Short mmCIF file of C-alpha atoms in Angstrom, two decimals:
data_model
loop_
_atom_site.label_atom_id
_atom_site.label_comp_id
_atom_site.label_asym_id
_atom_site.label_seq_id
_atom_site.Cartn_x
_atom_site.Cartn_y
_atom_site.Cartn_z
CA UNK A 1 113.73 77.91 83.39
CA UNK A 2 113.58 74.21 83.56
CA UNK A 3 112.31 71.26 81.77
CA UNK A 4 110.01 68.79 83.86
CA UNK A 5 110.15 64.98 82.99
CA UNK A 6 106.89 64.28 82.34
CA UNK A 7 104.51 62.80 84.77
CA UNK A 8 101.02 62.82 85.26
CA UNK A 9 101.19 63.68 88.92
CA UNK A 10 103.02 66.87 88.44
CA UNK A 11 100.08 68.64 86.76
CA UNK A 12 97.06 67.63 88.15
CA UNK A 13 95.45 71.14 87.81
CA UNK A 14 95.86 70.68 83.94
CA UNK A 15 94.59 67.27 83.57
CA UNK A 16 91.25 67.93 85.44
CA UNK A 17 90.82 71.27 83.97
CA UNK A 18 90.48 69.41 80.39
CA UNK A 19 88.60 66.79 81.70
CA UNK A 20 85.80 69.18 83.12
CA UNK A 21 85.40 70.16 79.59
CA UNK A 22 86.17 67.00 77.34
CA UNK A 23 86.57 63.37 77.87
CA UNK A 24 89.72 61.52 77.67
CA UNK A 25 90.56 58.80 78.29
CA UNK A 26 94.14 57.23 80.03
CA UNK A 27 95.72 56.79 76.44
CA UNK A 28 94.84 60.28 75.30
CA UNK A 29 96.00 61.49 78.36
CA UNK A 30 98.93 59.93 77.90
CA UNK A 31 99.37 60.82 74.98
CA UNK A 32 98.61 64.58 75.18
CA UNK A 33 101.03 64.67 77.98
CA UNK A 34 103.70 63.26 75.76
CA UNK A 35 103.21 65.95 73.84
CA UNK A 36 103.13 69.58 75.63
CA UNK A 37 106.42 71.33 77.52
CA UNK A 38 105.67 71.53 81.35
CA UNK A 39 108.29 74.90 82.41
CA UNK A 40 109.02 75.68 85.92
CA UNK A 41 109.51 79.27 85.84
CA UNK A 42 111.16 81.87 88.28
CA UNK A 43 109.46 85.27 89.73
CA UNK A 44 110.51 87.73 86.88
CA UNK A 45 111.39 84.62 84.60
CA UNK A 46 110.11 85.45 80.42
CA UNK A 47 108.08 83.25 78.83
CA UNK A 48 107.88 86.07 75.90
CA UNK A 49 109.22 89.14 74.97
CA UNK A 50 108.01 91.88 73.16
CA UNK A 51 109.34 91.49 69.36
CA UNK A 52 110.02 88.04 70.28
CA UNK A 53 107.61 84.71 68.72
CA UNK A 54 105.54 83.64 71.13
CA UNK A 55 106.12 79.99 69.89
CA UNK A 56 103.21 78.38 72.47
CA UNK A 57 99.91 78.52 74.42
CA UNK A 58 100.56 78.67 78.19
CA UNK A 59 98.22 76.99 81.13
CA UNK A 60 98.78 78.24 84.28
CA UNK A 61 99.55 74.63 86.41
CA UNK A 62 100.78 76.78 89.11
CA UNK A 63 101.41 80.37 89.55
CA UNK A 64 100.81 84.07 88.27
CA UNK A 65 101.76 85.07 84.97
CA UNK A 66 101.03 88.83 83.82
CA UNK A 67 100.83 90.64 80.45
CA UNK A 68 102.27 93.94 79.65
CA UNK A 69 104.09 96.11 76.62
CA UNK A 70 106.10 98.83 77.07
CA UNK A 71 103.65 102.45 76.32
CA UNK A 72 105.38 105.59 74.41
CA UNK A 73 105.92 106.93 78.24
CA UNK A 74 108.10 104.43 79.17
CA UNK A 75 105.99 103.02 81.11
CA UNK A 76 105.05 98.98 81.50
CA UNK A 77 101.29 98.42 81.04
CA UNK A 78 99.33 95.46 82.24
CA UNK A 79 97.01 93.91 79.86
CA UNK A 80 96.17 90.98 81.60
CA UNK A 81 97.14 88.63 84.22
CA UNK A 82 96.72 84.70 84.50
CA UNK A 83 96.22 82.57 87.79
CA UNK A 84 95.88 78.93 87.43
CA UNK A 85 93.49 77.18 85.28
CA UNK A 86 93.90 79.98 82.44
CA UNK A 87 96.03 80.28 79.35
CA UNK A 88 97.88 82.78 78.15
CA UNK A 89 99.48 84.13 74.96
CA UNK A 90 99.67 86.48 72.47
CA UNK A 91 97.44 85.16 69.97
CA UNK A 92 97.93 86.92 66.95
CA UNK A 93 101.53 86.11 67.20
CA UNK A 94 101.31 82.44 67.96
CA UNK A 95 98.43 82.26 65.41
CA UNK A 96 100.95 84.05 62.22
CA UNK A 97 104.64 83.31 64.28
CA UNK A 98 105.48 86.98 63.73
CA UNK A 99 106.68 89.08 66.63
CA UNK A 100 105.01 89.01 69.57
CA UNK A 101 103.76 92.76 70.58
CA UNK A 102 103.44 91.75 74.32
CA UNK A 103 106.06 90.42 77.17
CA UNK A 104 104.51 87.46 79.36
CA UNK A 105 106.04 87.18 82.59
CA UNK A 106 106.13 85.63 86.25
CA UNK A 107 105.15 87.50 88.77
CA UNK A 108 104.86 84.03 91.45
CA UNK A 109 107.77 81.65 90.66
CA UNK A 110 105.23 79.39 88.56
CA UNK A 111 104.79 75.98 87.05
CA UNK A 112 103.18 75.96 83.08
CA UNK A 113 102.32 73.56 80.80
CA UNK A 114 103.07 74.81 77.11
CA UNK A 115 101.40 73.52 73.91
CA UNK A 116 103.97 74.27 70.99
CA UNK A 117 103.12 75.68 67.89
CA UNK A 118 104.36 72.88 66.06
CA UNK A 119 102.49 70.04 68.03
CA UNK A 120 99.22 72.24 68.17
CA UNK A 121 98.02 70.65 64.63
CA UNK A 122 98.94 67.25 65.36
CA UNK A 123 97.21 66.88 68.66
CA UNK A 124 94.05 68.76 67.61
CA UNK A 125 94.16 65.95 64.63
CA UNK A 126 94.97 62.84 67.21
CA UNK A 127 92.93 64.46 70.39
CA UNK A 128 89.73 65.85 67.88
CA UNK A 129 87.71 66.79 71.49
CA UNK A 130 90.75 68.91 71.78
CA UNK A 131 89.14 71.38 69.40
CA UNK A 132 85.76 71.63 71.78
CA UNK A 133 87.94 72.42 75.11
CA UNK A 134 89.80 75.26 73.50
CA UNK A 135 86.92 76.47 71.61
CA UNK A 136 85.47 76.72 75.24
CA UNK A 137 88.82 78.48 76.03
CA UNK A 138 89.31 81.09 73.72
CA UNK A 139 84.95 81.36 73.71
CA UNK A 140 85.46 81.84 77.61
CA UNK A 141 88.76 84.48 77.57
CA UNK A 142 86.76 86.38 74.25
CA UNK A 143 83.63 87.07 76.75
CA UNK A 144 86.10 88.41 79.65
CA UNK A 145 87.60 90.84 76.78
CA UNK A 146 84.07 91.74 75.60
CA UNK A 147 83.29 92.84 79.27
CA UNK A 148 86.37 94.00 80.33
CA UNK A 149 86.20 96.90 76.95
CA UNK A 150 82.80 97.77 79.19
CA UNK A 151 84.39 98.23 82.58
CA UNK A 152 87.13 100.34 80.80
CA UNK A 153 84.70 102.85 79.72
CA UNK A 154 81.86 102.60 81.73
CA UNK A 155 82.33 103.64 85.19
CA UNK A 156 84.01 105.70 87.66
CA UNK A 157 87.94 104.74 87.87
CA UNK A 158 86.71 103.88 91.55
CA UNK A 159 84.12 101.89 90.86
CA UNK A 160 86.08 100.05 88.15
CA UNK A 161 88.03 98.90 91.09
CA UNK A 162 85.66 98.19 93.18
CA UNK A 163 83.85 96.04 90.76
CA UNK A 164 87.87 94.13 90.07
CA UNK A 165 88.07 93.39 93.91
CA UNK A 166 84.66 91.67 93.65
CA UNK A 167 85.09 89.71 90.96
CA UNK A 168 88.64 88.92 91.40
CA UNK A 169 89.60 89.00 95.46
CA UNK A 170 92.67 86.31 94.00
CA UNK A 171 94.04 88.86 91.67
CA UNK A 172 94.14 91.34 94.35
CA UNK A 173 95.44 89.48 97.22
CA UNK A 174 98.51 88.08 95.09
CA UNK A 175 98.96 90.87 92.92
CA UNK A 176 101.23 93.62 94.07
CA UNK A 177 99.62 96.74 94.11
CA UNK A 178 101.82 98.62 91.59
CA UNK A 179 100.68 95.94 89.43
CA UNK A 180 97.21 95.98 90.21
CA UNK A 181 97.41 100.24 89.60
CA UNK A 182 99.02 99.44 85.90
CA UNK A 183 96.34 97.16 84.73
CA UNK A 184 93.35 99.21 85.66
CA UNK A 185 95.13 102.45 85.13
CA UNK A 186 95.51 104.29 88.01
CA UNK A 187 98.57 105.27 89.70
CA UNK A 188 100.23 103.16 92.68
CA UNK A 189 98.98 105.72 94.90
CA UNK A 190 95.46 106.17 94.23
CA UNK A 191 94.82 102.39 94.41
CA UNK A 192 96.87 102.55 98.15
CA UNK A 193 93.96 105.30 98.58
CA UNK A 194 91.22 103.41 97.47
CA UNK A 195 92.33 100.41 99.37
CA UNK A 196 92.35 102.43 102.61
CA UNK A 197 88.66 103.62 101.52
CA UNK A 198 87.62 100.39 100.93
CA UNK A 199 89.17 98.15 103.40
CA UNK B 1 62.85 92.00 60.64
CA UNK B 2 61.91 88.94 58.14
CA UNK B 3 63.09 85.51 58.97
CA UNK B 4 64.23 84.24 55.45
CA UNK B 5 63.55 80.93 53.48
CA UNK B 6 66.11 78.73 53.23
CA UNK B 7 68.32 78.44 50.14
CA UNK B 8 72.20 78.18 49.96
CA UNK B 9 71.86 80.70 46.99
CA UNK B 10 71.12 83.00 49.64
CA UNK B 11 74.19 83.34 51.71
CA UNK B 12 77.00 82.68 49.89
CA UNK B 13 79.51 84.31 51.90
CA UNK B 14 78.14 82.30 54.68
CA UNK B 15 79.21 78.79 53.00
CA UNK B 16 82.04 79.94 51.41
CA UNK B 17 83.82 81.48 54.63
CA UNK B 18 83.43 78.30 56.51
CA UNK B 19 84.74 75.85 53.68
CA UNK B 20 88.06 78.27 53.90
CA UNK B 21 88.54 76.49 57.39
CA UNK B 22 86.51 73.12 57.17
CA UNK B 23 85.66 70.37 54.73
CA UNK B 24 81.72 70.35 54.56
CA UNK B 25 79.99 68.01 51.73
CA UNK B 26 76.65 69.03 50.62
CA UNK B 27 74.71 67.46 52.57
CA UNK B 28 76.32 68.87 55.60
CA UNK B 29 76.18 72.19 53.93
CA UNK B 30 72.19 71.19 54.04
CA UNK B 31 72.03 70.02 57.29
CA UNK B 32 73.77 73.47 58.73
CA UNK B 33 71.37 75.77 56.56
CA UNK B 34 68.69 73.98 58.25
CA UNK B 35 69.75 74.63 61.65
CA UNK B 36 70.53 78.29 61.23
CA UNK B 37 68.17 81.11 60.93
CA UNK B 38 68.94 83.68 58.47
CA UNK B 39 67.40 87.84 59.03
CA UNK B 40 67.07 90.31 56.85
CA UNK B 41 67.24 93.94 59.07
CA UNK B 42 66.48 97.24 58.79
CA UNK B 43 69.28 99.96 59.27
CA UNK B 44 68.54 100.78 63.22
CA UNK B 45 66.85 97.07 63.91
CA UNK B 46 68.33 96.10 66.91
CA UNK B 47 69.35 92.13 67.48
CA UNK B 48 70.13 92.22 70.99
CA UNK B 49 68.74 95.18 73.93
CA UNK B 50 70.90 95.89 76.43
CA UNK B 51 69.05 93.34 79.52
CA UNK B 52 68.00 91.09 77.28
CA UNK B 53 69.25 87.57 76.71
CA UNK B 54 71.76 87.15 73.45
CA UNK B 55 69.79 84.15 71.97
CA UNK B 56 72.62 83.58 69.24
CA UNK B 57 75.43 84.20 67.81
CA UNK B 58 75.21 86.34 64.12
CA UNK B 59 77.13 85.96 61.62
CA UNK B 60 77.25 89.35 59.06
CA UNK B 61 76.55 87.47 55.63
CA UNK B 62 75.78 91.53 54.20
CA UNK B 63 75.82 94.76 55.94
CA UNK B 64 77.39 96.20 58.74
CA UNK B 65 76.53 95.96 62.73
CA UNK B 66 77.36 97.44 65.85
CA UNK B 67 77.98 96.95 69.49
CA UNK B 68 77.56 99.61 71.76
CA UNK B 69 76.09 100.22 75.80
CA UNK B 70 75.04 103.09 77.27
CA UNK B 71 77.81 105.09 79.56
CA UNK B 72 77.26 106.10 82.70
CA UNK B 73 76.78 109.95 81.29
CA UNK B 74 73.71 108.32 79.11
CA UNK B 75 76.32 108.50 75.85
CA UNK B 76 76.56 105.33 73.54
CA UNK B 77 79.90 104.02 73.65
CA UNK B 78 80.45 101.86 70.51
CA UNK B 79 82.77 98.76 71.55
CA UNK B 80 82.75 96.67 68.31
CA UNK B 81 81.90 96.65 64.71
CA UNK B 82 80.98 93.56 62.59
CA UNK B 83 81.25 93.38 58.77
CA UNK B 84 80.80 90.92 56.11
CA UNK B 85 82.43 87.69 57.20
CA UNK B 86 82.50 88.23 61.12
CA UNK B 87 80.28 87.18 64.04
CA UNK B 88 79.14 88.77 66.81
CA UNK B 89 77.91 88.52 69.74
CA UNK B 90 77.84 89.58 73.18
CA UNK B 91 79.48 85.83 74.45
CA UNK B 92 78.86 86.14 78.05
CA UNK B 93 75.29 86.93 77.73
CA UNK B 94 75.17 83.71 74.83
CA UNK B 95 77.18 81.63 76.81
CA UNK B 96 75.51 81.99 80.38
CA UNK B 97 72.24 82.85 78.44
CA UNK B 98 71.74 85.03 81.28
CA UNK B 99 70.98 89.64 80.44
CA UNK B 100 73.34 90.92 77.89
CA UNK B 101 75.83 93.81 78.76
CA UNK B 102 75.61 95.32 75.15
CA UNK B 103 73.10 96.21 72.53
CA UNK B 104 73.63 94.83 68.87
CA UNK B 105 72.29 97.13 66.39
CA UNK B 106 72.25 97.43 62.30
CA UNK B 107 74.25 100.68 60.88
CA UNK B 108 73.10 99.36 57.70
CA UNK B 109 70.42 97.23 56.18
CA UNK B 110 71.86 93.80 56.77
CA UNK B 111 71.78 90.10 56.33
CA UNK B 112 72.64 87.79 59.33
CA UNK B 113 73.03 84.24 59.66
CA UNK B 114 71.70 83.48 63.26
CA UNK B 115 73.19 80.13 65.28
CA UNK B 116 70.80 80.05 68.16
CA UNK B 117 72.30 78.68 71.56
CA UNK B 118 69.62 75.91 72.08
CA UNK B 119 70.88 74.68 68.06
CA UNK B 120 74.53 75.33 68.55
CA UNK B 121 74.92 71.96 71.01
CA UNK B 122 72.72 69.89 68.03
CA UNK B 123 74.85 71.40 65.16
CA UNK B 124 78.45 70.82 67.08
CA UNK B 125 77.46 67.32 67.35
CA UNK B 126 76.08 66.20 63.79
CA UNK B 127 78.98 68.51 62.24
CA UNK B 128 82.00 68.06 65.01
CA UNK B 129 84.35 70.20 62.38
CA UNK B 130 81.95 73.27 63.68
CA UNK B 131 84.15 73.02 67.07
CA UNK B 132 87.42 73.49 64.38
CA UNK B 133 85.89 76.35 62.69
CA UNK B 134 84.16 78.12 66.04
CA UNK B 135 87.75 77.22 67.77
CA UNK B 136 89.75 79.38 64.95
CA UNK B 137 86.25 82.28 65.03
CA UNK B 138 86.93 82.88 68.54
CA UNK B 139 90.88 82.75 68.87
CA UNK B 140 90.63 85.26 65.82
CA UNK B 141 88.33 87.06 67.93
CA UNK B 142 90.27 87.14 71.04
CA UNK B 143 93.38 87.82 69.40
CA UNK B 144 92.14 91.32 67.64
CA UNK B 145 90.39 91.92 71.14
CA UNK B 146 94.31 91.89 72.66
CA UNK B 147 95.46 93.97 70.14
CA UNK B 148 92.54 96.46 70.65
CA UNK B 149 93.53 96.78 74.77
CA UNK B 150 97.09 97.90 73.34
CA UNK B 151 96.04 100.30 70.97
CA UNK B 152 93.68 101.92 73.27
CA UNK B 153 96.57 102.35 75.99
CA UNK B 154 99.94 102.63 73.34
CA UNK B 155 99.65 105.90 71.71
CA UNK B 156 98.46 109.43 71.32
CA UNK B 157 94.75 109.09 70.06
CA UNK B 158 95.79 110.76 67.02
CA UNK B 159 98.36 107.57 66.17
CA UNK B 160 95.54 105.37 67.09
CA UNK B 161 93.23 107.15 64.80
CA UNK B 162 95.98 106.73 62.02
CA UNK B 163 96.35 103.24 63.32
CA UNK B 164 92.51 102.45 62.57
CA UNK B 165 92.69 103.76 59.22
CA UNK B 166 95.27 101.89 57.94
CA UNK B 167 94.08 98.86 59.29
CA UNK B 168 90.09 99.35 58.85
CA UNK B 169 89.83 101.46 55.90
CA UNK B 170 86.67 99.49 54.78
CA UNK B 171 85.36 100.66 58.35
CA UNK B 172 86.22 103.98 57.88
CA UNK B 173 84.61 104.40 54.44
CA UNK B 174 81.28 102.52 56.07
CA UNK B 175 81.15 103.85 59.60
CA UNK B 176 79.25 107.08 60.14
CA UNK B 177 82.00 109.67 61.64
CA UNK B 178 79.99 110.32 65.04
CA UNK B 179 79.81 106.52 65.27
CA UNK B 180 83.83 105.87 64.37
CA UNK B 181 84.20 108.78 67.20
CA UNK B 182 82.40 107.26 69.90
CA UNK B 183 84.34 103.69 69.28
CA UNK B 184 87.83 105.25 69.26
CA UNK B 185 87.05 107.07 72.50
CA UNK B 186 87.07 110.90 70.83
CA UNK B 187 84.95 113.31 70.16
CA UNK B 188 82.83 114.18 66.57
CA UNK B 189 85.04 117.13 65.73
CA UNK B 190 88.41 115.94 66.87
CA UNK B 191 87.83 113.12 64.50
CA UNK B 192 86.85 115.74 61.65
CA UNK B 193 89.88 117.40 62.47
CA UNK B 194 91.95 114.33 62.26
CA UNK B 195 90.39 113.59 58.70
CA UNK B 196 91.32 116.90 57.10
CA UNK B 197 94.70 116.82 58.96
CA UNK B 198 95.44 113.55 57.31
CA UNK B 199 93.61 113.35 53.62
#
């Protein structure tokens, strides 16, 4: 894992992301920039482990990052993924810095911009419009949750997947399909099945 | 349903959660109360139909509401409770203000502090600490909703019973059995079962 330098050209998908939201200015741009972590990440790089503080809120500049914990089989199970343009975290542990119950990790070799515990209160109290974009954010990710509890229970496993490939072609033509079968929870094979069906 | 007259006497768990997060004077305390709609509801009164557009988002000052759609075998699934001190609302439906995925109903005769959408864009401005408060809402909201994905996969449904308990007991005291069944995915009398098993 490296540390960038910071420069404004390195993360344009971050800056205009904010700016579709909020309105800053070159000095608050500046000065946000100052004051968040960009990583360049590996494939298979950790941003968090399970049991571990997750210490920062993660955009996606670049990349795929996916969600998972470990189940009482053994077995890794995706809760989420992240493309660019969304953050990522485990937000009850970043909110109380105890031990984060989920592992966040590349699947793409990736490039993300991190927001610190420790400089969260200080920009939201120098960048004030700051408070706006993420209550957008978390407004935006809460609503995906909300319906994503639905598609879990609602339909047919096969029609929860066909309604994922809809919504999210990106997700399923970067995703590996192993990956794709964890998250909606199916096995490798029946997705390879379904894909056949589908395709 | 009644639509109330405004006092502050009225809802006092209303004022008194949000100056836990933000600094409101009185007169902003009289300026929000005049921009939110408090209802008083029957046990069964729904607030939002399944199709319908979510027109705002509730806050439980009293009482107890649920969430729930209709499965594809015609059962309710239950996806969310609300007590005292939370909000609800189905947020893709409020956000896009387009037909709502969910149906928001009273278990009990309640009290509930309505922010409707075409106010919430009036309020945010003339009280910008709103964004602060709404900001912390949802991240709280999101970060139980990540927690609730890992239950549901983690553990035997017996340890996520137990789980719920511990955690909810206020729920589980409140929350008719059939209805605490249908949220944790089981069935009336494996939930009975559970409850002698474990009292």
């Amino acid at each position: 894992m490296f540390v960038l330098f910071h420069s404004n050209v390195m993360y344009p998908n971050f800056v205009t992301h904010l700016k579709k939201y909020i309105s800053l200015n070159n000095d608050e741009v500046a000065l946000l920039l100052s004051s968040v972590k960009p990583l360049i990440i590996d494939k298979k790089d950790f941003l968090v482990k399970e049991g571990q503080i997750c210490r920062a809120n993660y955009f996606v500049e670049q990349g795929l990052l996916r969600m998972f914990f470990v189940n009482h089989k053994g077995n890794e199970q995706i809760t989420q993924f992240a493309l660019e343009n969304w953050w990522i975290a485990d937000y009850m542990s970043f909110t109380m810095q105890n031990g984060s119950h989920f592992n966040i990790q590349a699947v793409e070799a990736s490039t993300v911009i991190a927001i610190e515990y420790h400089k969260q209160d200080y920009l939201m109290e120098q960048l004030p419009q700051l408070e706006r974009y993420f209550r957008l954010m978390m407004q935006r990710a809460y609503a995906a949750a909300q319906m994503r509890v639905k598609y879990f229970h609602a339909a047919s496993k096969e029609d929860n997947y066909r309604q994922f490939v809809s919504l999210f072609p990106e997700f399923v033509r970067r995703v590996p399909q192993y990956m794709l079968a964890s998250y909606l929870g199916l096995t490798p094979e029946y997705v390879s099945e379904l894909r056949k069906r589908n395709s």
